[in-house]
């Protein structure tokens, strides 16, 4: 998952997801989540038969993919794309490399239901091949060694997103091997440049190769199978996302010798403005998706929290309820309103010079439907300083329509997830982080986010961090879920 243009957004979804996932549980419960050495093996219902051999095979694909260093920048995803092409070739599936930039190619392959490709019902399986960098000294194992240890596979990308890439590949290969009679085309897509959202990203891919990837539905990263106390608590399917926008705050004043303090010092004016902005609470607005999410999460929380969740929209206790919930879980706060995080400061050239300008960068996340213009007008009024200006940086995000909760595919995800994880609730998520799905939704694809592996909060924290890993058992469950989902949805029974 990704931020916007650059690391200001900490590589979009992934880092933010980790933070958010941590935030999903009230702090006092997080401590009870199992940690190292306790791979989670939830219960399974009847499904697509025994997929354990396929999962073992997919584990070797995952390991090989981890060993291909696709740190972005520069990405070098072409090497991973070629590796996947070889696997598909062995299965008798033709694939195509889609050149994006030197050393960077996406890969697409499709299994058609009939003689001609038909995007009108097609299902697109999406995962990205690039990964974020590593701080090598902080890893206890080689980040590109795919080291097996204590029931886990360690390596950059193990969860984000090479795990899903390998699970998608397994489901795709399964369809071919079982010679399934298909009721729709299934397209496998491995993308580039998700972490930096630059010139080789999904946006460019859509612009250059839309005819090869056009589909009615897609599944991508963005949601998770949340584990608490060693059990799957619920499955969160991302159907909507907040819109990231970068804003610059600039203060201007008179430069001069620092030995003579000036009232219009831009550093002083900027810091005062940033403090006001950081303490600003935008009005609470529950979107349909967030309302559905809270309705679903309330029975899973303790009675006190559940009481406040159920009070959010009451006239007398609503305001207090939103305050309690925002304090309990920072992600809940971010789900209920537009947010602003100051992320960068830039001022000064020498210790003894008052600069003529100082600036800060704000990472804004808007609820879909809200405008940055309205928010900036509010913040400008709040700052109330003619020396300070707020400006939107170019390439601000676009709000995509929500994916439907009534679609055949959403229903299929709900059914497959509930079967896979013993009937746990499946809740729609409006993610605070951004994913490639926004671009797909803008192109009329009903896109859903679900990384299929049951993962603990502790393991989610490692995404974009040190010692990223996935338990072999969780990976196998994810493979089974993807096979169940794709097989159930795209094969005629
Ligand atoms: Zn990702």
CSV table of C-alpha atoms and ligand atoms in Angstrom, one decimal:
chain,number,residue,atom,x,y,z
A,1,UNK,CA,0.0,0.0,0.0
A,2,UNK,CA,1.1,3.5,-0.5
A,3,UNK,CA,1.2,7.2,0.5
A,4,UNK,CA,1.2,9.8,-2.3
A,5,UNK,CA,4.2,10.8,-4.3
A,6,UNK,CA,7.0,9.9,-2.0
A,7,UNK,CA,8.2,8.9,1.4
A,8,UNK,CA,6.3,11.8,3.0
A,9,UNK,CA,3.4,9.4,2.9
A,10,UNK,CA,5.6,6.6,4.2
A,11,UNK,CA,5.0,4.3,1.2
A,12,UNK,CA,1.3,4.5,1.2
A,13,UNK,CA,-0.7,1.7,2.6
A,14,UNK,CA,1.9,-0.5,4.1
A,15,UNK,CA,3.4,1.5,6.9
A,16,UNK,CA,0.1,3.1,7.6
A,17,UNK,CA,-1.6,-0.2,7.6
A,18,UNK,CA,0.8,-1.4,10.2
A,19,UNK,CA,0.1,1.5,12.4
A,20,UNK,CA,-3.6,1.3,11.8
A,21,UNK,CA,-3.7,-2.4,12.5
A,22,UNK,CA,-2.0,-1.8,15.7
A,23,UNK,CA,-4.6,0.8,16.5
A,24,UNK,CA,-7.5,-1.5,15.7
A,25,UNK,CA,-7.3,-3.0,19.2
A,26,UNK,CA,-7.6,-1.0,22.3
A,27,UNK,CA,-4.1,-0.7,23.9
A,28,UNK,CA,-4.9,-2.9,26.8
A,29,UNK,CA,-5.9,-5.8,24.5
A,30,UNK,CA,-2.9,-5.6,22.2
A,31,UNK,CA,-0.7,-7.0,24.9
A,32,UNK,CA,-2.7,-10.2,24.8
A,33,UNK,CA,-2.0,-10.8,21.1
A,34,UNK,CA,0.3,-13.8,20.6
A,35,UNK,CA,3.8,-12.9,19.4
A,36,UNK,CA,6.9,-14.6,18.2
A,37,UNK,CA,6.9,-18.3,18.0
A,38,UNK,CA,3.1,-18.6,18.0
A,39,UNK,CA,2.0,-19.0,14.4
A,40,UNK,CA,-1.7,-18.8,14.2
A,41,UNK,CA,-3.6,-21.8,12.9
A,42,UNK,CA,-7.3,-21.0,12.9
A,43,UNK,CA,-10.0,-23.6,12.3
A,44,UNK,CA,-11.0,-24.5,8.7
A,45,UNK,CA,-14.4,-25.5,7.3
A,46,UNK,CA,-14.9,-27.6,4.3
A,47,UNK,CA,-13.6,-25.9,1.2
A,48,UNK,CA,-11.7,-26.5,-2.0
A,49,UNK,CA,-10.2,-29.8,-0.8
A,50,UNK,CA,-6.7,-30.3,0.4
A,51,UNK,CA,-4.6,-27.4,-0.8
A,52,UNK,CA,-1.6,-28.1,1.5
A,53,UNK,CA,0.6,-29.3,-1.3
A,54,UNK,CA,-0.2,-26.2,-3.4
A,55,UNK,CA,0.5,-24.0,-0.3
A,56,UNK,CA,3.9,-25.7,0.1
A,57,UNK,CA,4.6,-25.1,-3.6
A,58,UNK,CA,3.5,-21.5,-3.2
A,59,UNK,CA,5.8,-21.1,-0.2
A,60,UNK,CA,8.7,-21.9,-2.4
A,61,UNK,CA,7.5,-19.2,-4.9
A,62,UNK,CA,7.2,-16.8,-2.0
A,63,UNK,CA,10.8,-17.6,-0.9
A,64,UNK,CA,12.2,-17.1,-4.4
A,65,UNK,CA,10.3,-13.9,-4.8
A,66,UNK,CA,11.7,-12.6,-1.5
A,67,UNK,CA,15.2,-13.5,-2.8
A,68,UNK,CA,14.7,-11.3,-5.8
A,69,UNK,CA,15.5,-7.9,-4.4
A,70,UNK,CA,12.9,-5.5,-5.7
A,71,UNK,CA,13.5,-2.6,-3.3
A,72,UNK,CA,11.9,0.5,-4.6
A,73,UNK,CA,13.7,2.6,-5.7
A,74,UNK,CA,14.9,1.4,-8.1
A,75,UNK,CA,12.4,-1.5,-8.1
A,76,UNK,CA,13.9,-3.9,-10.7
A,77,UNK,CA,10.6,-5.7,-10.8
A,78,UNK,CA,11.3,-7.1,-14.2
A,79,UNK,CA,13.4,-9.9,-12.6
A,80,UNK,CA,10.4,-10.9,-10.4
A,81,UNK,CA,8.1,-10.7,-13.4
A,82,UNK,CA,10.4,-13.0,-15.4
A,83,UNK,CA,10.4,-15.5,-12.5
A,84,UNK,CA,6.6,-15.5,-12.4
A,85,UNK,CA,6.5,-15.9,-16.2
A,86,UNK,CA,8.6,-19.1,-15.9
A,87,UNK,CA,6.2,-20.6,-13.3
A,88,UNK,CA,3.3,-19.8,-15.5
A,89,UNK,CA,5.0,-21.2,-18.6
A,90,UNK,CA,5.5,-24.5,-16.8
A,91,UNK,CA,1.8,-24.6,-16.2
A,92,UNK,CA,1.1,-23.9,-19.9
A,93,UNK,CA,-0.2,-20.4,-19.2
A,94,UNK,CA,1.0,-17.6,-21.5
A,95,UNK,CA,1.9,-14.4,-19.8
A,96,UNK,CA,3.1,-11.0,-21.0
A,97,UNK,CA,5.6,-8.6,-19.6
A,98,UNK,CA,4.4,-5.0,-19.8
A,99,UNK,CA,7.4,-2.7,-20.0
A,100,UNK,CA,7.0,0.4,-17.7
A,101,UNK,CA,10.5,1.8,-17.4
A,102,UNK,CA,14.1,0.4,-17.8
A,103,UNK,CA,14.3,-2.7,-15.6
A,104,UNK,CA,10.7,-2.4,-14.6
A,105,UNK,CA,7.9,-4.5,-16.1
A,106,UNK,CA,4.5,-5.5,-14.9
A,107,UNK,CA,3.2,-9.0,-15.7
A,108,UNK,CA,-0.2,-10.0,-16.9
A,109,UNK,CA,-1.7,-13.4,-17.7
A,110,UNK,CA,-5.3,-14.5,-18.2
A,111,UNK,CA,-7.5,-17.5,-18.2
A,112,UNK,CA,-10.5,-16.9,-20.4
A,113,UNK,CA,-13.9,-18.4,-19.9
A,114,UNK,CA,-14.5,-18.5,-23.7
A,115,UNK,CA,-12.6,-17.9,-27.0
A,116,UNK,CA,-12.6,-14.2,-26.6
A,117,UNK,CA,-11.4,-12.0,-23.7
A,118,UNK,CA,-14.4,-10.5,-21.9
A,119,UNK,CA,-13.7,-7.8,-19.4
A,120,UNK,CA,-17.3,-7.3,-18.6
A,121,UNK,CA,-17.4,-9.9,-15.9
A,122,UNK,CA,-13.7,-10.5,-15.4
A,123,UNK,CA,-11.9,-10.9,-12.0
A,124,UNK,CA,-8.5,-9.2,-11.6
A,125,UNK,CA,-6.0,-10.6,-9.0
A,126,UNK,CA,-3.6,-7.7,-8.1
A,127,UNK,CA,-0.4,-7.7,-6.1
A,128,UNK,CA,2.7,-5.5,-6.3
A,129,UNK,CA,6.2,-6.8,-6.8
A,130,UNK,CA,8.2,-3.9,-5.4
A,131,UNK,CA,9.1,-3.6,-1.7
A,132,UNK,CA,10.3,-0.9,0.6
A,133,UNK,CA,13.9,-0.7,1.7
A,134,UNK,CA,15.5,-2.2,4.8
A,135,UNK,CA,17.7,-1.0,7.6
A,136,UNK,CA,19.9,-4.0,7.3
A,137,UNK,CA,21.7,-3.8,10.7
A,138,UNK,CA,18.4,-4.0,12.5
A,139,UNK,CA,17.4,-7.3,10.9
A,140,UNK,CA,18.4,-10.5,12.7
A,141,UNK,CA,18.4,-12.4,9.4
A,142,UNK,CA,19.2,-11.6,5.8
A,143,UNK,CA,16.2,-9.5,4.6
A,144,UNK,CA,16.5,-11.1,1.2
A,145,UNK,CA,17.3,-14.6,2.3
A,146,UNK,CA,13.7,-15.9,2.9
A,147,UNK,CA,15.1,-17.5,6.1
A,148,UNK,CA,12.8,-20.1,7.7
A,149,UNK,CA,12.7,-19.8,11.5
A,150,UNK,CA,10.3,-21.0,14.2
A,151,UNK,CA,7.5,-21.7,11.7
A,152,UNK,CA,7.9,-18.4,9.9
A,153,UNK,CA,9.5,-17.2,6.7
A,154,UNK,CA,11.4,-14.0,7.2
A,155,UNK,CA,12.1,-11.5,4.5
A,156,UNK,CA,11.2,-8.1,3.1
A,157,UNK,CA,7.8,-8.4,1.3
A,158,UNK,CA,6.8,-11.6,3.2
A,159,UNK,CA,3.5,-9.9,4.0
A,160,UNK,CA,3.7,-6.8,1.9
A,161,UNK,CA,3.0,-7.8,-0.8
A,162,UNK,CA,4.9,-10.9,-2.1
A,163,UNK,CA,2.8,-13.1,0.2
A,164,UNK,CA,-0.3,-12.0,-1.6
A,165,UNK,CA,1.5,-12.2,-4.9
A,166,UNK,CA,2.3,-15.8,-4.3
A,167,UNK,CA,-1.2,-16.6,-3.0
A,168,UNK,CA,-2.8,-15.0,-6.0
A,169,UNK,CA,-0.5,-17.0,-8.2
A,170,UNK,CA,-1.5,-20.2,-6.4
A,171,UNK,CA,-5.2,-19.5,-6.9
A,172,UNK,CA,-4.6,-18.7,-10.6
A,173,UNK,CA,-2.6,-21.9,-11.2
A,174,UNK,CA,-5.2,-23.9,-9.3
A,175,UNK,CA,-7.9,-22.8,-11.8
A,176,UNK,CA,-5.7,-24.0,-14.7
A,177,UNK,CA,-4.7,-27.3,-13.1
A,178,UNK,CA,-8.2,-28.3,-12.1
A,179,UNK,CA,-9.4,-27.4,-15.6
A,180,UNK,CA,-12.2,-25.5,-14.1
A,181,UNK,CA,-15.2,-24.7,-16.3
A,182,UNK,CA,-15.1,-20.9,-15.9
A,183,UNK,CA,-17.9,-18.5,-15.8
A,184,UNK,CA,-15.7,-15.4,-16.2
A,185,UNK,CA,-12.1,-14.5,-17.2
A,186,UNK,CA,-9.6,-14.4,-14.4
A,187,UNK,CA,-6.6,-12.1,-14.9
A,188,UNK,CA,-3.4,-12.3,-12.9
A,189,UNK,CA,-1.6,-9.0,-12.5
A,190,UNK,CA,1.8,-8.3,-10.9
A,191,UNK,CA,2.4,-4.6,-10.6
A,192,UNK,CA,5.4,-2.3,-10.1
A,193,UNK,CA,6.1,0.9,-8.2
A,194,UNK,CA,3.3,0.6,-5.7
A,195,UNK,CA,5.4,1.9,-2.8
A,196,UNK,CA,6.5,5.1,-4.5
A,197,UNK,CA,3.5,5.6,-6.9
A,198,UNK,CA,5.8,7.0,-9.5
A,199,UNK,CA,6.3,6.6,-13.2
A,200,UNK,CA,5.9,2.8,-13.2
A,201,UNK,CA,2.8,2.7,-11.0
A,202,UNK,CA,-0.7,1.4,-11.6
A,203,UNK,CA,-1.8,4.8,-12.9
A,204,UNK,CA,0.7,4.5,-15.7
A,205,UNK,CA,-0.2,0.8,-16.2
A,206,UNK,CA,-3.8,1.7,-16.6
A,207,UNK,CA,-2.9,4.5,-19.1
A,208,UNK,CA,-0.7,2.3,-21.2
A,209,UNK,CA,-2.3,-1.2,-21.0
A,210,UNK,CA,-5.9,-0.8,-19.9
A,211,UNK,CA,-7.2,-3.2,-22.5
A,212,UNK,CA,-5.1,-6.0,-21.0
A,213,UNK,CA,-6.2,-5.5,-17.4
A,214,UNK,CA,-9.8,-4.2,-17.7
A,215,UNK,CA,-12.1,-6.1,-15.4
A,216,UNK,CA,-15.3,-5.8,-13.5
A,217,UNK,CA,-13.9,-6.9,-10.1
A,218,UNK,CA,-10.5,-6.9,-8.5
A,219,UNK,CA,-8.9,-8.1,-5.3
A,220,UNK,CA,-5.8,-6.4,-3.9
A,221,UNK,CA,-4.1,-5.6,-0.6
A,222,UNK,CA,-5.9,-3.1,1.6
A,223,UNK,CA,-7.8,-5.2,4.2
A,224,UNK,CA,-6.7,-7.9,6.6
A,225,UNK,CA,-7.7,-10.9,8.6
A,226,UNK,CA,-7.4,-9.6,12.2
A,227,UNK,CA,-6.2,-12.0,14.9
A,228,UNK,CA,-6.7,-11.5,18.6
A,229,UNK,CA,-5.8,-13.9,21.4
A,230,UNK,CA,-4.7,-16.4,18.9
A,231,UNK,CA,-8.0,-16.5,17.0
A,232,UNK,CA,-9.3,-14.7,13.9
A,233,UNK,CA,-11.5,-11.9,15.3
A,234,UNK,CA,-12.9,-10.6,12.1
A,235,UNK,CA,-12.1,-10.1,8.4
A,236,UNK,CA,-11.9,-6.5,7.3
A,237,UNK,CA,-12.5,-6.0,3.6
A,238,UNK,CA,-11.4,-2.6,2.2
A,239,UNK,CA,-14.1,-1.1,0.0
A,240,UNK,CA,-13.2,2.5,0.2
A,241,UNK,CA,-10.2,4.7,1.2
A,242,UNK,CA,-9.5,8.1,2.4
A,243,UNK,CA,-7.9,10.6,0.0
A,244,UNK,CA,-4.4,11.7,0.6
A,245,UNK,CA,-3.4,15.3,-0.2
A,246,UNK,CA,-0.1,17.1,0.5
A,247,UNK,CA,-0.4,20.7,1.7
A,248,UNK,CA,2.5,23.1,2.3
A,249,UNK,CA,2.3,25.8,5.0
A,250,UNK,CA,4.6,28.7,4.3
A,251,UNK,CA,5.4,31.6,6.6
A,252,UNK,CA,7.2,34.7,5.2
A,253,UNK,CA,8.9,37.5,7.1
A,254,UNK,CA,11.9,39.8,7.2
A,255,UNK,CA,15.3,38.2,7.3
A,256,UNK,CA,18.0,39.7,9.6
A,257,UNK,CA,20.7,39.2,12.1
A,258,UNK,CA,19.5,36.8,14.9
A,259,UNK,CA,21.0,39.1,17.6
A,260,UNK,CA,18.1,41.5,17.0
A,261,UNK,CA,14.8,39.5,17.4
A,262,UNK,CA,12.0,40.4,15.0
A,263,UNK,CA,8.3,40.1,15.6
A,264,UNK,CA,7.7,38.8,12.1
A,265,UNK,CA,10.2,35.9,12.3
A,266,UNK,CA,8.8,33.2,10.0
A,267,UNK,CA,10.0,30.4,12.2
A,268,UNK,CA,7.9,31.7,15.1
A,269,UNK,CA,4.9,32.2,12.9
A,270,UNK,CA,5.2,28.8,11.2
A,271,UNK,CA,5.5,26.9,14.5
A,272,UNK,CA,2.5,28.7,16.0
A,273,UNK,CA,0.5,27.9,12.9
A,274,UNK,CA,1.5,24.2,12.9
A,275,UNK,CA,0.6,23.8,16.6
A,276,UNK,CA,-2.9,25.2,15.9
A,277,UNK,CA,-3.3,22.9,12.9
A,278,UNK,CA,-2.1,19.8,14.7
A,279,UNK,CA,-4.7,20.4,17.5
A,280,UNK,CA,-7.5,20.9,15.1
A,281,UNK,CA,-10.3,18.3,15.1
A,282,UNK,CA,-12.4,18.2,11.9
A,283,UNK,CA,-16.1,17.6,12.4
A,284,UNK,CA,-17.1,13.9,12.7
A,285,UNK,CA,-18.9,12.5,9.7
A,286,UNK,CA,-19.7,8.8,9.5
A,287,UNK,CA,-19.8,7.5,6.0
A,288,UNK,CA,-22.0,4.6,5.2
A,289,UNK,CA,-19.0,2.3,5.2
A,290,UNK,CA,-17.7,3.5,8.6
A,291,UNK,CA,-21.2,3.2,10.1
A,292,UNK,CA,-21.3,-0.4,8.9
A,293,UNK,CA,-17.9,-1.1,10.3
A,294,UNK,CA,-18.8,0.2,13.7
A,295,UNK,CA,-22.0,-1.7,13.7
A,296,UNK,CA,-20.0,-4.9,13.1
A,297,UNK,CA,-17.1,-4.2,15.5
A,298,UNK,CA,-19.3,-3.2,18.5
A,299,UNK,CA,-20.2,-6.8,19.4
A,300,UNK,CA,-16.5,-7.8,19.3
A,301,UNK,CA,-15.5,-5.1,21.8
A,302,UNK,CA,-16.0,-5.1,25.6
A,303,UNK,CA,-19.3,-3.8,26.8
A,304,UNK,CA,-18.1,-0.3,27.8
A,305,UNK,CA,-16.5,0.4,24.4
A,306,UNK,CA,-19.5,-1.2,22.6
A,307,UNK,CA,-21.8,1.2,24.6
A,308,UNK,CA,-19.9,4.2,23.3
A,309,UNK,CA,-19.8,2.8,19.7
A,310,UNK,CA,-23.6,2.5,19.8
A,311,UNK,CA,-23.9,6.1,21.1
A,312,UNK,CA,-21.9,7.8,18.4
A,313,UNK,CA,-25.0,9.1,16.6
A,314,UNK,CA,-27.2,9.8,19.6
A,315,UNK,CA,-27.9,13.6,20.0
A,316,UNK,CA,-27.1,13.7,23.7
A,317,UNK,CA,-24.1,11.4,24.1
A,318,UNK,CA,-22.7,11.4,20.5
A,319,UNK,CA,-20.0,14.1,21.1
A,320,UNK,CA,-18.7,12.4,24.2
A,321,UNK,CA,-18.8,9.0,22.5
A,322,UNK,CA,-16.7,10.1,19.6
A,323,UNK,CA,-14.1,11.6,22.0
A,324,UNK,CA,-13.9,8.4,24.0
A,325,UNK,CA,-13.5,6.3,20.8
A,326,UNK,CA,-11.0,8.7,19.3
A,327,UNK,CA,-8.9,8.4,22.5
A,328,UNK,CA,-9.3,4.6,22.7
A,329,UNK,CA,-8.1,4.0,19.1
A,330,UNK,CA,-6.4,6.6,16.9
A,331,UNK,CA,-7.5,4.7,13.8
A,332,UNK,CA,-11.2,5.1,14.8
A,333,UNK,CA,-10.5,8.8,15.1
A,334,UNK,CA,-9.1,8.9,11.6
A,335,UNK,CA,-12.0,6.9,10.3
A,336,UNK,CA,-14.5,9.4,11.5
A,337,UNK,CA,-13.1,12.7,10.2
A,338,UNK,CA,-10.6,14.5,7.9
A,339,UNK,CA,-7.2,14.4,9.5
A,340,UNK,CA,-4.0,16.5,9.2
A,341,UNK,CA,-0.6,15.3,10.3
A,342,UNK,CA,2.4,17.7,10.1
A,343,UNK,CA,5.2,15.6,8.7
A,344,UNK,CA,8.1,17.8,7.6
A,345,UNK,CA,9.6,21.2,8.7
A,346,UNK,CA,12.0,23.3,6.6
A,347,UNK,CA,13.5,26.5,7.9
A,348,UNK,CA,16.8,28.4,8.4
A,349,UNK,CA,20.2,28.4,6.8
A,350,UNK,CA,22.5,29.4,9.7
A,351,UNK,CA,22.2,29.5,13.5
A,352,UNK,CA,22.6,33.3,13.6
A,353,UNK,CA,20.3,34.3,10.7
A,354,UNK,CA,16.6,34.9,10.8
A,355,UNK,CA,15.3,33.4,7.6
A,356,UNK,CA,12.8,35.1,5.3
A,357,UNK,CA,10.8,32.0,4.9
A,358,UNK,CA,9.9,28.8,6.8
A,359,UNK,CA,7.6,26.0,5.6
A,360,UNK,CA,6.0,22.8,6.8
A,361,UNK,CA,4.4,19.8,5.0
A,362,UNK,CA,1.0,18.5,6.1
A,363,UNK,CA,-0.3,15.1,5.2
A,364,UNK,CA,-4.0,15.5,4.9
A,365,UNK,CA,-6.4,12.6,4.6
A,366,UNK,CA,-9.9,13.5,3.5
A,367,UNK,CA,-13.0,11.5,3.9
A,368,UNK,CA,-14.3,10.6,0.4
A,369,UNK,CA,-16.5,13.4,-0.7
A,370,UNK,CA,-14.9,16.1,1.4
A,371,UNK,CA,-12.8,18.8,-0.4
A,372,UNK,CA,-9.4,20.1,0.5
A,373,UNK,CA,-10.6,23.6,-0.3
A,374,UNK,CA,-13.1,23.5,2.5
A,375,UNK,CA,-10.6,22.1,4.9
A,376,UNK,CA,-7.9,24.7,4.0
A,377,UNK,CA,-10.5,27.6,4.4
A,378,UNK,CA,-11.2,26.3,7.9
A,379,UNK,CA,-7.5,25.9,8.8
A,380,UNK,CA,-6.6,29.4,7.4
A,381,UNK,CA,-9.3,30.9,9.6
A,382,UNK,CA,-8.0,29.0,12.5
A,383,UNK,CA,-4.3,30.1,11.9
A,384,UNK,CA,-5.5,33.6,11.5
A,385,UNK,CA,-2.1,35.0,10.4
A,386,UNK,CA,-1.6,37.0,7.2
A,387,UNK,CA,2.1,35.9,7.1
A,388,UNK,CA,1.1,32.3,6.8
A,389,UNK,CA,-0.3,30.7,3.6
A,390,UNK,CA,-1.6,27.1,3.0
A,391,UNK,CA,-1.3,25.6,-0.5
A,392,UNK,CA,-2.1,22.2,-2.0
A,393,UNK,CA,0.8,20.5,-3.7
A,394,UNK,CA,0.2,19.3,-7.1
A,395,UNK,CA,-1.0,15.7,-7.7
A,396,UNK,CA,-3.5,15.8,-4.9
A,397,UNK,CA,-5.4,12.6,-4.6
A,398,UNK,CA,-8.7,11.9,-6.3
A,399,UNK,CA,-11.7,10.5,-4.4
A,400,UNK,CA,-12.8,7.2,-5.9
A,401,UNK,CA,-16.3,5.8,-5.5
A,402,UNK,CA,-16.8,3.1,-2.9
A,403,UNK,CA,-16.9,-0.5,-4.1
A,404,UNK,CA,-20.4,-1.9,-3.6
A,405,UNK,CA,-21.4,-4.0,-0.6
A,406,UNK,CA,-24.1,-5.6,-2.7
A,407,UNK,CA,-21.9,-6.9,-5.6
A,408,UNK,CA,-21.7,-10.6,-6.3
A,409,UNK,CA,-18.0,-10.5,-5.6
A,410,UNK,CA,-18.3,-8.8,-2.2
A,411,UNK,CA,-20.8,-11.5,-1.3
A,412,UNK,CA,-18.4,-14.1,-2.5
A,413,UNK,CA,-15.6,-12.6,-0.3
A,414,UNK,CA,-17.9,-12.6,2.7
A,415,UNK,CA,-18.9,-16.2,2.1
A,416,UNK,CA,-15.4,-17.5,1.5
A,417,UNK,CA,-14.0,-15.6,4.5
A,418,UNK,CA,-16.7,-16.8,6.9
A,419,UNK,CA,-16.2,-20.4,5.7
A,420,UNK,CA,-12.4,-20.2,6.0
A,421,UNK,CA,-12.4,-18.7,9.4
A,422,UNK,CA,-15.2,-20.5,11.2
A,423,UNK,CA,-18.0,-18.0,10.7
A,424,UNK,CA,-16.2,-14.8,12.0
A,425,UNK,CA,-17.8,-11.5,11.0
A,426,UNK,CA,-16.7,-9.9,7.8
A,427,UNK,CA,-16.7,-6.1,8.0
A,428,UNK,CA,-16.3,-3.5,5.3
A,429,UNK,CA,-13.4,-1.1,5.8
A,430,UNK,CA,-12.8,2.4,4.7
A,431,UNK,CA,-9.0,2.5,5.0
A,432,UNK,CA,-7.2,5.5,6.3
A,433,UNK,CA,-4.4,4.4,4.0
A,434,UNK,CA,-4.3,4.6,0.2
A,435,UNK,CA,-4.0,1.7,-2.2
A,436,UNK,CA,-3.8,1.1,-6.0
A,437,UNK,CA,-7.5,0.2,-5.7
A,438,UNK,CA,-8.4,3.8,-5.8
A,439,UNK,CA,-7.1,4.0,-9.4
A,440,UNK,CA,-9.0,0.9,-10.3
A,441,UNK,CA,-12.2,2.2,-8.7
A,442,UNK,CA,-11.9,5.4,-10.7
A,443,UNK,CA,-11.9,3.1,-13.8
A,444,UNK,CA,-15.1,1.5,-12.8
A,445,UNK,CA,-13.6,-1.7,-11.3
A,446,UNK,CA,-15.3,-2.9,-8.1
A,447,UNK,CA,-12.1,-3.3,-6.1
A,448,UNK,CA,-11.8,-5.0,-2.8
A,449,UNK,CA,-8.8,-5.1,-0.4
A,450,UNK,CA,-8.0,-8.2,1.5
A,451,UNK,CA,-4.6,-9.6,2.3
A,452,UNK,CA,-5.8,-13.2,3.0
A,453,UNK,CA,-3.4,-14.2,5.8
A,454,UNK,CA,-4.5,-14.2,9.4
A,455,UNK,CA,-1.8,-12.0,11.0
A,456,UNK,CA,-1.2,-10.8,14.5
A,457,UNK,CA,-0.8,-7.1,15.3
A,458,UNK,CA,2.8,-7.8,16.2
A,459,UNK,CA,3.5,-9.2,12.8
A,460,UNK,CA,1.6,-6.4,11.0
A,461,UNK,CA,3.9,-3.9,12.8
A,462,UNK,CA,6.9,-5.5,11.0
A,463,UNK,CA,5.6,-4.5,7.6
A,464,UNK,CA,7.9,-1.7,6.4
A,465,UNK,CA,9.8,-2.4,9.6
A,466,UNK,CA,12.5,-4.9,10.7
A,467,UNK,CA,12.3,-8.7,10.5
A,468,UNK,CA,9.1,-8.8,8.4
A,469,UNK,CA,7.8,-12.3,8.4
A,470,UNK,CA,4.8,-14.5,7.7
A,471,UNK,CA,4.0,-17.8,9.5
A,472,UNK,CA,3.9,-20.8,7.2
A,473,UNK,CA,0.5,-21.7,8.7
A,474,UNK,CA,-1.0,-18.3,8.1
A,475,UNK,CA,0.4,-18.3,4.5
A,476,UNK,CA,-1.2,-21.7,3.9
A,477,UNK,CA,-4.6,-20.4,5.2
A,478,UNK,CA,-4.3,-17.4,2.9
A,479,UNK,CA,-3.6,-19.7,-0.1
A,480,UNK,CA,-6.6,-21.8,0.8
A,481,UNK,CA,-8.8,-18.7,1.1
A,482,UNK,CA,-7.7,-17.4,-2.3
A,483,UNK,CA,-8.3,-20.8,-3.9
A,484,UNK,CA,-11.7,-21.0,-2.2
A,485,UNK,CA,-12.6,-17.5,-3.3
A,486,UNK,CA,-11.4,-17.5,-6.9
A,487,UNK,CA,-12.6,-21.1,-7.4
A,488,UNK,CA,-16.0,-20.3,-5.9
A,489,UNK,CA,-16.5,-17.2,-7.8
A,490,UNK,CA,-15.0,-17.9,-11.3
A,491,UNK,CA,-15.8,-21.6,-11.8
A,492,UNK,CA,-19.2,-22.9,-12.7
A,493,UNK,CA,-20.4,-25.5,-10.3
B,1,LIG,ZN1,1.8,-3.1,-0.2
